[in-house]
Short mmCIF file of C-alpha atoms in Angstrom, two decimals:
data_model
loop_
_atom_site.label_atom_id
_atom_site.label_comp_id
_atom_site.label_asym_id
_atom_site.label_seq_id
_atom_site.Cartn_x
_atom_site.Cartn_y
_atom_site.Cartn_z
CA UNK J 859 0.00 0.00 0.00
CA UNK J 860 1.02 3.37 -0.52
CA UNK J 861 1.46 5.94 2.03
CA UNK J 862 -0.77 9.17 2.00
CA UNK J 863 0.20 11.78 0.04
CA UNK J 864 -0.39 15.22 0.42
CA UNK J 865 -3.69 16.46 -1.48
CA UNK J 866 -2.45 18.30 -4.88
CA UNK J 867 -2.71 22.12 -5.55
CA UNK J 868 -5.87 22.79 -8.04
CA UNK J 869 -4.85 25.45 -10.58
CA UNK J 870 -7.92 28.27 -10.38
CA UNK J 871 -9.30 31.22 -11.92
CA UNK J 872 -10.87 34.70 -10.11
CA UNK J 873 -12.36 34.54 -6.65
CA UNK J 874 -15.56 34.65 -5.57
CA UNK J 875 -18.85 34.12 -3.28
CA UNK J 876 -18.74 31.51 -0.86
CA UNK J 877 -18.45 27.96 -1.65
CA UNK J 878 -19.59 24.60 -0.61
CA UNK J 879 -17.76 22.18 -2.72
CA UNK J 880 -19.98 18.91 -3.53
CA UNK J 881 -21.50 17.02 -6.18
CA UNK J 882 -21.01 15.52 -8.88
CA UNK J 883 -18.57 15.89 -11.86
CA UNK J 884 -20.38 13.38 -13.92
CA UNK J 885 -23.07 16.57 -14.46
CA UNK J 886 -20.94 17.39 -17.39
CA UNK J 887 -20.83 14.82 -19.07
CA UNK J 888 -24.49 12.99 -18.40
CA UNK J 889 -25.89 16.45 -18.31
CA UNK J 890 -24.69 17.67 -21.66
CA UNK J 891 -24.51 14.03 -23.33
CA UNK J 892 -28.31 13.67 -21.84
CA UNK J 893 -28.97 17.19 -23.91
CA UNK J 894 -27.84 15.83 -26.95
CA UNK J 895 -25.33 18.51 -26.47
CA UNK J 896 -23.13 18.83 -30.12
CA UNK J 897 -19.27 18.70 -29.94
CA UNK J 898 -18.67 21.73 -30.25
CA UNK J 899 -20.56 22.76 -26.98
CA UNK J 900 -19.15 20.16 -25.10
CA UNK J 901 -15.69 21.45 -26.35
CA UNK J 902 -16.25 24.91 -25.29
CA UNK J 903 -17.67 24.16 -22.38
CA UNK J 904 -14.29 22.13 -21.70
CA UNK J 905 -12.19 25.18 -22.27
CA UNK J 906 -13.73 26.74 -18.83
CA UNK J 907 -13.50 24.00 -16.87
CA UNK J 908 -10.61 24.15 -14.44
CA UNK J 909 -7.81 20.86 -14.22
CA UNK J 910 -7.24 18.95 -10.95
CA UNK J 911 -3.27 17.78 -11.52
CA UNK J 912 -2.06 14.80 -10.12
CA UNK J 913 -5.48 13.32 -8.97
CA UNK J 914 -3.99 10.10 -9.77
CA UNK J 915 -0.51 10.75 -8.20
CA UNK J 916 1.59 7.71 -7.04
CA UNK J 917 -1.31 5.28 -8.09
CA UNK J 918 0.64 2.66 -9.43
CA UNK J 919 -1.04 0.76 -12.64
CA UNK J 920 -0.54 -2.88 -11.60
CA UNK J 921 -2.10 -2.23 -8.24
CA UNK J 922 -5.03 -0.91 -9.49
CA UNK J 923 -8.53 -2.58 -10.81
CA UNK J 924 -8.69 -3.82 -14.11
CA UNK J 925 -10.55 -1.44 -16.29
CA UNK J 926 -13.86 -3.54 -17.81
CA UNK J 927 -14.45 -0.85 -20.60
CA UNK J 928 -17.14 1.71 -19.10
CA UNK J 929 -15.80 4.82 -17.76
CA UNK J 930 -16.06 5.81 -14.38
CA UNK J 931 -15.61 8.99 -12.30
CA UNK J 932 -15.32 9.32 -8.95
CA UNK J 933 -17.18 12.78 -7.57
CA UNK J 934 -17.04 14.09 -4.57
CA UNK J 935 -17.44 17.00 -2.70
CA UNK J 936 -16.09 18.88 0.31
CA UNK J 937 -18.33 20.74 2.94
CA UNK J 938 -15.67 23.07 3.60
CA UNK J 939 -17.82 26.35 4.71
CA UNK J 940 -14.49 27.95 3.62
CA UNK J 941 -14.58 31.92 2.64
CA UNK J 942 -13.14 31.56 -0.90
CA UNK J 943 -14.20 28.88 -3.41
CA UNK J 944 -11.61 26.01 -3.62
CA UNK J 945 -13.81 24.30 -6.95
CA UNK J 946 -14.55 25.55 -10.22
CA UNK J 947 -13.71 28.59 -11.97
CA UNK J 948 -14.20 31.09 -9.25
CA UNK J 949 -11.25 29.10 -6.95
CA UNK J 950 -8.11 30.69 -5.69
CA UNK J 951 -4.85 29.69 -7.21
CA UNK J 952 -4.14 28.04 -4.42
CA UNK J 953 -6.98 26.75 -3.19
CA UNK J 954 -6.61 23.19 -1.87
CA UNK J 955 -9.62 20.98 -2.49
CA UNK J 956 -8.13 17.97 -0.67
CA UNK J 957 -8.34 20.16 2.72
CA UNK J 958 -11.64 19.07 4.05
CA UNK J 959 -13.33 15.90 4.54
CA UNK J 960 -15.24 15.04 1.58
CA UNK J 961 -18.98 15.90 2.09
CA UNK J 962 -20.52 13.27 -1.03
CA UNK J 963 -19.20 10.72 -2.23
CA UNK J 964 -20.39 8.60 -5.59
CA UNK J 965 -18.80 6.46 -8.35
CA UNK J 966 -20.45 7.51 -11.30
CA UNK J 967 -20.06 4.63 -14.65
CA UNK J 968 -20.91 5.23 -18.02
CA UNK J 969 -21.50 1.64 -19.97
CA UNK J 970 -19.16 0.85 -22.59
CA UNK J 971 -22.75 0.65 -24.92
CA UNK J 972 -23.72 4.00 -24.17
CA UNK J 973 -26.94 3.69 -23.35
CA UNK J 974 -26.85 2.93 -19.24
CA UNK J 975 -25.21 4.65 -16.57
CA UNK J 976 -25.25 5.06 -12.72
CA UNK J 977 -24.43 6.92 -9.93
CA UNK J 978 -23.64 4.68 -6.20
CA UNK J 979 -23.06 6.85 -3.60
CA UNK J 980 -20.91 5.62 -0.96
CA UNK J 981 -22.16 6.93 2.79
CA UNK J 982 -19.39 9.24 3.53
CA UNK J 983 -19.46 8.43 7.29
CA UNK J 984 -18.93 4.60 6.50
CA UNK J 985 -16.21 2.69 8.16
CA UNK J 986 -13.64 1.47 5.68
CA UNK J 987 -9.79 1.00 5.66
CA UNK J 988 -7.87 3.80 3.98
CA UNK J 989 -4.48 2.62 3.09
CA UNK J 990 -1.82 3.80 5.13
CA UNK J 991 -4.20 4.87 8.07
CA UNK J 992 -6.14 2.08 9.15
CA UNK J 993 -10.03 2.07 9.69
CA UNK J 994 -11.69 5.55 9.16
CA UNK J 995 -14.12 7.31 7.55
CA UNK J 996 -14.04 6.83 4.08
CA UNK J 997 -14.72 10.83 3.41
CA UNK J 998 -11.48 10.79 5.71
CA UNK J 999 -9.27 9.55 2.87
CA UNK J 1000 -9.71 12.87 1.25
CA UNK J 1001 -8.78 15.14 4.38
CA UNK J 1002 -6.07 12.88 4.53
CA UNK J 1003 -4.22 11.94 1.31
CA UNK J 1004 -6.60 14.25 -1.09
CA UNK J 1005 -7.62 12.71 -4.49
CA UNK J 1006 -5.01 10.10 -4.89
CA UNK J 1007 -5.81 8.72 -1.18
CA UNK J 1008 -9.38 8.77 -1.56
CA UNK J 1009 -9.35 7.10 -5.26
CA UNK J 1010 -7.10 4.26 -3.61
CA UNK J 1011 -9.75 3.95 -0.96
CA UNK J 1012 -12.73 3.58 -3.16
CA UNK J 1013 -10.98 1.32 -5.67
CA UNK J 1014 -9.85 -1.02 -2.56
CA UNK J 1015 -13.59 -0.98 -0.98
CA UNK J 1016 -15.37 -1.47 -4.97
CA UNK J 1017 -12.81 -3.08 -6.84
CA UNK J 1018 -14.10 -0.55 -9.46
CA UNK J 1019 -11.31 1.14 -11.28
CA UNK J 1020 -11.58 5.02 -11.17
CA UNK J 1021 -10.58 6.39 -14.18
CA UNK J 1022 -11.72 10.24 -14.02
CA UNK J 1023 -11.95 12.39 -10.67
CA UNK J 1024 -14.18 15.45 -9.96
CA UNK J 1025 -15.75 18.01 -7.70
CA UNK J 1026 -18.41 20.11 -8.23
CA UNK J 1027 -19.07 22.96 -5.24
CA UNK J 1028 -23.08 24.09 -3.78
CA UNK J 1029 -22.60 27.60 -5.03
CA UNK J 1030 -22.03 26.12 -8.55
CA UNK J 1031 -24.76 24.01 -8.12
CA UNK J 1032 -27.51 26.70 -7.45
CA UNK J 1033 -26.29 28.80 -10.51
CA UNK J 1034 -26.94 25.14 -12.65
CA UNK J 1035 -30.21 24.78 -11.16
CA UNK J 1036 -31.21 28.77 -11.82
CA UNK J 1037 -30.08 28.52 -15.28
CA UNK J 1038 -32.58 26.36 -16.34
CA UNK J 1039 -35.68 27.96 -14.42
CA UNK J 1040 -35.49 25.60 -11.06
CA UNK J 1041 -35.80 21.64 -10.47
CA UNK J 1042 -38.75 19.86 -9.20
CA UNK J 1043 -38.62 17.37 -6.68
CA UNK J 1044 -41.12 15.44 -4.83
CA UNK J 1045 -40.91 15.27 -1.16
CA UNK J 1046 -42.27 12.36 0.80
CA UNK J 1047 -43.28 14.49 4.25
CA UNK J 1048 -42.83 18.31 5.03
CA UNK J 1049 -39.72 19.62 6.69
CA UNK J 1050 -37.89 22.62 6.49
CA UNK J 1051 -34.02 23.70 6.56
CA UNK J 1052 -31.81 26.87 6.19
CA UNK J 1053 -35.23 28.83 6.40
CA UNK J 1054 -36.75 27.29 3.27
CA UNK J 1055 -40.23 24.89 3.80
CA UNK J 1056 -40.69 21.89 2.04
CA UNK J 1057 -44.18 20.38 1.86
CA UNK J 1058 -45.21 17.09 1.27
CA UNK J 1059 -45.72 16.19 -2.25
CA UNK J 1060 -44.03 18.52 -5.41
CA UNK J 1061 -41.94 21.35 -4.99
CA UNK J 1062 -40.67 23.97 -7.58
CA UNK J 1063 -37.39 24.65 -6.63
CA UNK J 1064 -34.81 27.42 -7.44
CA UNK J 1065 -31.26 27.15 -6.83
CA UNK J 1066 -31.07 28.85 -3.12
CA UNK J 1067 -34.39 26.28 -2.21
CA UNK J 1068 -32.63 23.12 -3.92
CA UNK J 1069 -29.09 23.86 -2.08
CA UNK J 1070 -31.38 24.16 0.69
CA UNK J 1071 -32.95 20.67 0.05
CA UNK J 1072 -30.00 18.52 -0.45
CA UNK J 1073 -27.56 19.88 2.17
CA UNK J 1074 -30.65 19.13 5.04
CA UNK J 1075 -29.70 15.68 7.27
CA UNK J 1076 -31.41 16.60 10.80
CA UNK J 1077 -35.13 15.91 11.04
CA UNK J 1078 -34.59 13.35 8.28
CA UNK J 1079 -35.75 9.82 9.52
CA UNK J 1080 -32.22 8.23 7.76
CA UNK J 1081 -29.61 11.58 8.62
CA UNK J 1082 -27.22 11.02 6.15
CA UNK J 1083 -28.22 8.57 3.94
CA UNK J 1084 -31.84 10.23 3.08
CA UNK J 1085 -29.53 13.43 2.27
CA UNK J 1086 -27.67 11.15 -0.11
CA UNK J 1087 -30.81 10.27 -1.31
CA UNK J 1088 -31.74 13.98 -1.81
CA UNK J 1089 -28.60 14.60 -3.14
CA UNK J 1090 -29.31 12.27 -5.98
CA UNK J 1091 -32.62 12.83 -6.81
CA UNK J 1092 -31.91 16.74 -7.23
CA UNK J 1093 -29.37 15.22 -9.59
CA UNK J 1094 -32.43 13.29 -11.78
CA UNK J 1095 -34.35 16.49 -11.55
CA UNK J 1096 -31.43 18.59 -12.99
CA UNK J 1097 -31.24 15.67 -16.17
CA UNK J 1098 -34.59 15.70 -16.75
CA UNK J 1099 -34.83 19.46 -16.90
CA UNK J 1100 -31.84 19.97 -19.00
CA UNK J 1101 -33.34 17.11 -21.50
CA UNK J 1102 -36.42 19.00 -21.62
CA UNK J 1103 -34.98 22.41 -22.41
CA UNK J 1104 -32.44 19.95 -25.41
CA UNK J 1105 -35.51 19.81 -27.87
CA UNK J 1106 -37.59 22.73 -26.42
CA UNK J 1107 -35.21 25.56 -25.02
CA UNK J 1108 -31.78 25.79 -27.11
CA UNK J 1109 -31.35 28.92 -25.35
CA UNK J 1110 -31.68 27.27 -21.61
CA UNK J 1111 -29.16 24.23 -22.41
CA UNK J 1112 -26.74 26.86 -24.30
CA UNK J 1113 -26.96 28.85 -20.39
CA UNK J 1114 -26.73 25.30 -18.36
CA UNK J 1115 -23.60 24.96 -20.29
CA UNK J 1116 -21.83 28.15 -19.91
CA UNK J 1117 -22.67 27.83 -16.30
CA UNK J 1118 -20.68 24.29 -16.02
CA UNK J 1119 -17.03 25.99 -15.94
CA UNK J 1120 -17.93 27.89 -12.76
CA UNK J 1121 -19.17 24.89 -10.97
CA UNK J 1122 -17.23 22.24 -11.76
CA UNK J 1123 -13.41 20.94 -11.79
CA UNK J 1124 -12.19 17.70 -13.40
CA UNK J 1125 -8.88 15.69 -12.48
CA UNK J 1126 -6.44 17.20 -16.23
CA UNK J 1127 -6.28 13.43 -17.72
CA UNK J 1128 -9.62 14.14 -18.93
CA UNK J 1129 -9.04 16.52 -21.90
CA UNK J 1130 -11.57 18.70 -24.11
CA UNK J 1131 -11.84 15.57 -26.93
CA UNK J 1132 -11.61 13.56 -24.13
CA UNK J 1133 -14.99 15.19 -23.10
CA UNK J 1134 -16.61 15.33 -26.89
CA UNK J 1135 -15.32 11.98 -27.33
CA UNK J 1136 -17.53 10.56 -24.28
CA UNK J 1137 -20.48 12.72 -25.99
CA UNK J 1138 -20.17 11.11 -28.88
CA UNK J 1139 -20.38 7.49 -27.00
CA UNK J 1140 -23.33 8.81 -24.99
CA UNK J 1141 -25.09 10.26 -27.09
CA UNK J 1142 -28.12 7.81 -26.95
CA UNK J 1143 -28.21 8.38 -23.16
CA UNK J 1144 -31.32 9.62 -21.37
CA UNK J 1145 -32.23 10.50 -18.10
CA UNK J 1146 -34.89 7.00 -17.99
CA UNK J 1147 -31.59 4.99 -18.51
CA UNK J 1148 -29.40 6.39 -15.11
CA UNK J 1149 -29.82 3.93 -12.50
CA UNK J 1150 -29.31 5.87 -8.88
CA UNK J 1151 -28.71 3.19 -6.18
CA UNK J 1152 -26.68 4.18 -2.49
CA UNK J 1153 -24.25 1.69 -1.42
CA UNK J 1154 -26.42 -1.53 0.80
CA UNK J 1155 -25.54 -0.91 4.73
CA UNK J 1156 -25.40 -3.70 7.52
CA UNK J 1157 -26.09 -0.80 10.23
CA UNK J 1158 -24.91 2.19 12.37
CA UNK J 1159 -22.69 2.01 15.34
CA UNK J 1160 -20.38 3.90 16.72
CA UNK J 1161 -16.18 4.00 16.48
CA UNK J 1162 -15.04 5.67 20.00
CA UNK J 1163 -16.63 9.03 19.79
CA UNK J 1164 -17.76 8.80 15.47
CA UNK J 1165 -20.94 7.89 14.38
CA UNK J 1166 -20.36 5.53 11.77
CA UNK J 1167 -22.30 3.43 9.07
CA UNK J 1168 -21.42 -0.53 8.58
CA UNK J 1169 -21.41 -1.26 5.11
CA UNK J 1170 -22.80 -4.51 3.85
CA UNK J 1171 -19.48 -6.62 2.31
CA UNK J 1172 -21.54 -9.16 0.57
CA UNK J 1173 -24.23 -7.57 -0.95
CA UNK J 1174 -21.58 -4.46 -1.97
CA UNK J 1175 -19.89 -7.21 -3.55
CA UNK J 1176 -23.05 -7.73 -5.82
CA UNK J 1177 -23.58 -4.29 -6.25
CA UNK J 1178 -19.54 -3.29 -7.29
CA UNK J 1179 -19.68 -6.69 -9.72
CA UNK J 1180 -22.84 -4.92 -11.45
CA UNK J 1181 -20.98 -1.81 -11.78
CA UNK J 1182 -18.52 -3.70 -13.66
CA UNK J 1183 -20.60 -5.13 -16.29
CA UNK J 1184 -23.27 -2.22 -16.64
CA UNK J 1185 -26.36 -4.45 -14.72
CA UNK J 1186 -27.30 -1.92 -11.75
CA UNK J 1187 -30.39 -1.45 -12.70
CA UNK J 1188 -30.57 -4.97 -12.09
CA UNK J 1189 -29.47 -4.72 -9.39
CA UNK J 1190 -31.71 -2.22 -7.94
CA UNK J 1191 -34.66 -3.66 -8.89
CA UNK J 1192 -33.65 -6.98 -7.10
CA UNK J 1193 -32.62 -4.29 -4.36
CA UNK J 1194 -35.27 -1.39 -4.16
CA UNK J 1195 -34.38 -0.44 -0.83
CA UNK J 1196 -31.45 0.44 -2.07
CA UNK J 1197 -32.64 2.16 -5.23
CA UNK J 1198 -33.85 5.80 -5.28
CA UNK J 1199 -37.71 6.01 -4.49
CA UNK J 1200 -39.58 8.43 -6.51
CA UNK J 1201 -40.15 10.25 -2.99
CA UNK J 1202 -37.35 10.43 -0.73
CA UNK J 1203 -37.61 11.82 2.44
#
């Protein structure tokens, strides 16, 4: 095993409001691919988006997974509260986005067909060796070692190979969700955070509202894994919007995309024909064919003074084998407690 590294600078543009880093990097690529997006957006969308060097320092080859074709990212995100963004376009130049614990954490897999993906989020409080430190945390690994540390992690718990890393920060987020007029999200009881009241049933949600929706974990029956839940359903909301506005709004996806470079940042192996060649591949991808499933859990307990979640080693072991050959939503039909409901709490 390799020892922990010290997380890697992330080369920035401009400051700017404060941040929340979370998320998911995938969003550019299932969000534009989704569209229909043509090359040439994609491409110029890739010239804003801001390179993560050395995500995949010291990570030697013949340690790793074997690849099985698809192509995965790993996206995470870091509730850092800090004063200056540390994602995305609107970072510092030396803003360090391994500093924090990471706040999300999912393994996102586009099929080698092109016409299935998912997104598994991985609890970020569960209890999981990170090599070179023992049991922790698994959004530990990040604090810890940054992106190479935390990719090791994840690879050792799936056996997935990661082969793209990203973040994606809250502030981002709400400008993604305002540029194409708000989500809507179904909500299975009323509850309110940060000042903003959901009710039971559909809400219209703008991008202050939604940031408000998936960041809440108290008064939730689950804590953290109904935000997870949240998390990805705002995510399904955000595809199916940004399909929508593909066939009915060119103007709205053309705003989406320009608002993608401020939001997110992508590990620098993943160039700008990396990005149109993946849109290309995917361009038969819709929203209907994005399996969302959370990562099965044996229970909750604690680890001297953590609260910590006990993942479930032999179903995971069914769930990271259908990652591998492209059958989650297999999986989560076998496995609906696992899936994401149409109403989460």
């Amino acid at each position: 095993m390799r020892n922990a590294v010290p997380p890697p600078p992330v080369t920035r543009r401009r400051t700017g409001r404060r941040f929340l880093v979370t998320f998911l990097t995938l969003l550019l690529v299932l969000l534009l691919v989704v569209a229909g997006a043509v090359a040439y957006l994609v491409s110029s969308v890739g010239n804003d988006v801001p390179r993560i060097p050395d995500a995949f320092r010291g990570l030697e080859a013949t340690d790793r997974p074997a690849t099985f074709g698809g192509t995965t990212f790993l996206l995470v995100g870091t509730d850092s509260r800090a004063d200056e963004p540390i994602t995305g376009a609107g970072a510092a130049p030396d803003a360090d986005g391994g500093s924090e614990r990471s706040d999300v954490i999912m393994l996102g897999t586009l099929a080698p067909d092109g016409r299935r993906a998912s997104v598994v989020s991985v609890p970020r409080d569960s209890w999981v060796e990170i090599p070179g430190r023992g049991m922790d945390k698994a959004n530990a690994a990040y604090a810890y070692g940054g992106a190479p540390l935390l990719i090791e992690t994840v690879e050792q718990l799936t056996g997935v190979r990661v082969d793209h890393f990203g973040v994606i920060d809250f502030a981002g987020f709400t400008s993604l969700v305002d540029s194409v007029g708000g989500i809507d999200v179904t909500v299975a009881r009323a509850t309110s955070n940060a000042g903003v009241d959901f009710t039971a049933g559909e809400n219209h949600l703008d991008g202050t509202q939604a940031l408000a929706y998936v960041r809440q974990r108290y008064d939730l029956p689950g804590g953290d894994l109904d935000r997870a839940a949240r998390q990805q359903n705002a995510i399904k909301a955000l595809l199916e919007k940004v399909q929508a506005a593909a066939t009915t709004d060119p103007s709205t996806l053309y705003s989406f995309a320009t608002s993608v470079g401020d939001a997110v940042s992508i590990d620098d192996s993943l160039t700008n024909t990396g990005l149109v060649t993946l849109a290309l591949e995917n361009r038969n991808l819709r929203g209907s064919d994005v399996a969302f499933v959370t990562a099965p859990v044996a229970g909750l307990g604690r680890e001297g003074a953590q609260s910590v979640v006990y993942l479930d080693e032999a179903r995971g072991q069914e769930l990271w084998g259908a990652v591998r050959n492209g059958s989650v939503q297999q999986y989560a039909d076998l496995n609906p407690g696992e899936a994401l409901s149409g109403t989460p709490s």
